[in-house]
mmCIF file of C-alpha atoms in Angstrom:
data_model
loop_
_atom_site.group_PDB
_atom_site.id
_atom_site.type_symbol
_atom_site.label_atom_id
_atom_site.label_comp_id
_atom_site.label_asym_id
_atom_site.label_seq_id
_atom_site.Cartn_x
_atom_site.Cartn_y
_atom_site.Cartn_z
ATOM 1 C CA UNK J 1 0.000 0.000 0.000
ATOM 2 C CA UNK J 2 1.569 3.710 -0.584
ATOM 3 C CA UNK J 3 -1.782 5.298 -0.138
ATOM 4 C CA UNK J 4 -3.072 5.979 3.679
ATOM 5 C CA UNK J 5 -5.258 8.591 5.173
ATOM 6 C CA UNK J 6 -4.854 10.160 8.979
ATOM 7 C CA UNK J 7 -8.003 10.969 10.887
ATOM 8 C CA UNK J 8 -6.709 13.426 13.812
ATOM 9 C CA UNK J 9 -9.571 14.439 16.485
ATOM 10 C CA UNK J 10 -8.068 16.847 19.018
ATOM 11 C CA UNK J 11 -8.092 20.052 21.163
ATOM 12 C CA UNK J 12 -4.578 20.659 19.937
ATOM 13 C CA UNK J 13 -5.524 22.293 16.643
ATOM 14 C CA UNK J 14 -7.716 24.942 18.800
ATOM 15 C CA UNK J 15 -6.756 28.274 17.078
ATOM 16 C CA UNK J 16 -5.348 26.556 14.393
ATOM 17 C CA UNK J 17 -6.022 27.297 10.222
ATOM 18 C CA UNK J 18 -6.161 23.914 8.373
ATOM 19 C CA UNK J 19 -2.291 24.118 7.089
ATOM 20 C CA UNK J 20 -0.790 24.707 10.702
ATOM 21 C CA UNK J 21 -3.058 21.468 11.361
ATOM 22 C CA UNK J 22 -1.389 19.218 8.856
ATOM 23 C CA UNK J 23 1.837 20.891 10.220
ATOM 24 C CA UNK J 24 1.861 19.246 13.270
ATOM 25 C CA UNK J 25 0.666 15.661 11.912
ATOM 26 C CA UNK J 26 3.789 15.908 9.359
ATOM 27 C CA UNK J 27 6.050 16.686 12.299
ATOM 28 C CA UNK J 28 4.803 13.861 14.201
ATOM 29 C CA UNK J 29 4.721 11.336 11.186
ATOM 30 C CA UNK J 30 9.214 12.335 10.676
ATOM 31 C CA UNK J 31 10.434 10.122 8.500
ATOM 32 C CA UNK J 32 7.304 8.150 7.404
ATOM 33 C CA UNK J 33 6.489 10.730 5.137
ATOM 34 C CA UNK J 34 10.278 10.242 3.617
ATOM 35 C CA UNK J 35 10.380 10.019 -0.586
ATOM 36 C CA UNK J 36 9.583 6.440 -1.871
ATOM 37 C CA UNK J 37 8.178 5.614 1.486
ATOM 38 C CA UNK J 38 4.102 6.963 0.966
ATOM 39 C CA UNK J 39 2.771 7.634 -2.448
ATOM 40 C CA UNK J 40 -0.257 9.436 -0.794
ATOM 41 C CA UNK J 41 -1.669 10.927 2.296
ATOM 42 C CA UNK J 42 -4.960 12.383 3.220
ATOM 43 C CA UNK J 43 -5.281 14.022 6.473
ATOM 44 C CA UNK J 44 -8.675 14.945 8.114
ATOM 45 C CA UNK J 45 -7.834 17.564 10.873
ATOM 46 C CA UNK J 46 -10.650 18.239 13.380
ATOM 47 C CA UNK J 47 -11.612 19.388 16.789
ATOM 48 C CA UNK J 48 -13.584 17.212 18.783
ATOM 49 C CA UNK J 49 -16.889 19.772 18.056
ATOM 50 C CA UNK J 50 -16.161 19.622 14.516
ATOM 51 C CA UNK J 51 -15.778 15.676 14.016
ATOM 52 C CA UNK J 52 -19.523 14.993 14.631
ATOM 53 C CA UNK J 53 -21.156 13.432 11.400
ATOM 54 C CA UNK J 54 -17.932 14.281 9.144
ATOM 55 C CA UNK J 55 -17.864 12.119 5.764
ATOM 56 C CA UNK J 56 -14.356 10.975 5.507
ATOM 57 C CA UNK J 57 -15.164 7.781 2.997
ATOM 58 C CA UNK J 58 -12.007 7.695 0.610
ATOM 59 C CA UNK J 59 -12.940 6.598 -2.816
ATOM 60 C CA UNK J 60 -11.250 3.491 -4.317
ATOM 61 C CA UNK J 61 -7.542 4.276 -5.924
ATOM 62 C CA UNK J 62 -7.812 4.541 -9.630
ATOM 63 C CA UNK J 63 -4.205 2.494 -9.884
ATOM 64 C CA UNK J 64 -5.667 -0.627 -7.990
ATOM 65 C CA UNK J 65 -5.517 -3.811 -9.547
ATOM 66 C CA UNK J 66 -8.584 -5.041 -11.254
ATOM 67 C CA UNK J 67 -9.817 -8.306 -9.861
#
């Protein structure tokens, strides 16, 4: 797999704008984020008030292999 997706819920990104969000998960995820390492990564950012009912489905990877 080189396509993931983090789902973050926390009171850390209080005050935060989106981009200062995925900052912090970058700075946390250090060298798994490396070149050749993840092809793709989705982060979903939220408070804890603004998780409730968010869609974060993915849809299927266009590269997959067709069965």
């Amino acid at each position: 797999e080189s396509h993931f997706k983090v789902i973050v819920v926390s009171e850390i990104f209080a005050g935060l704008r989106l981009v200062q969000r995925h900052q912090k998960i970058y700075a946390v995820a250090g060298d798994l984020l490396s070149p050749g390492k993840i092809h793709a990564l989705a982060i979903h950012a939220f408070l804890p008030e603004e998780w409730q009912g968010q869609d974060t489905s993915s849809p299927n990877c266009a590269h997959a292999p067709k069965s």
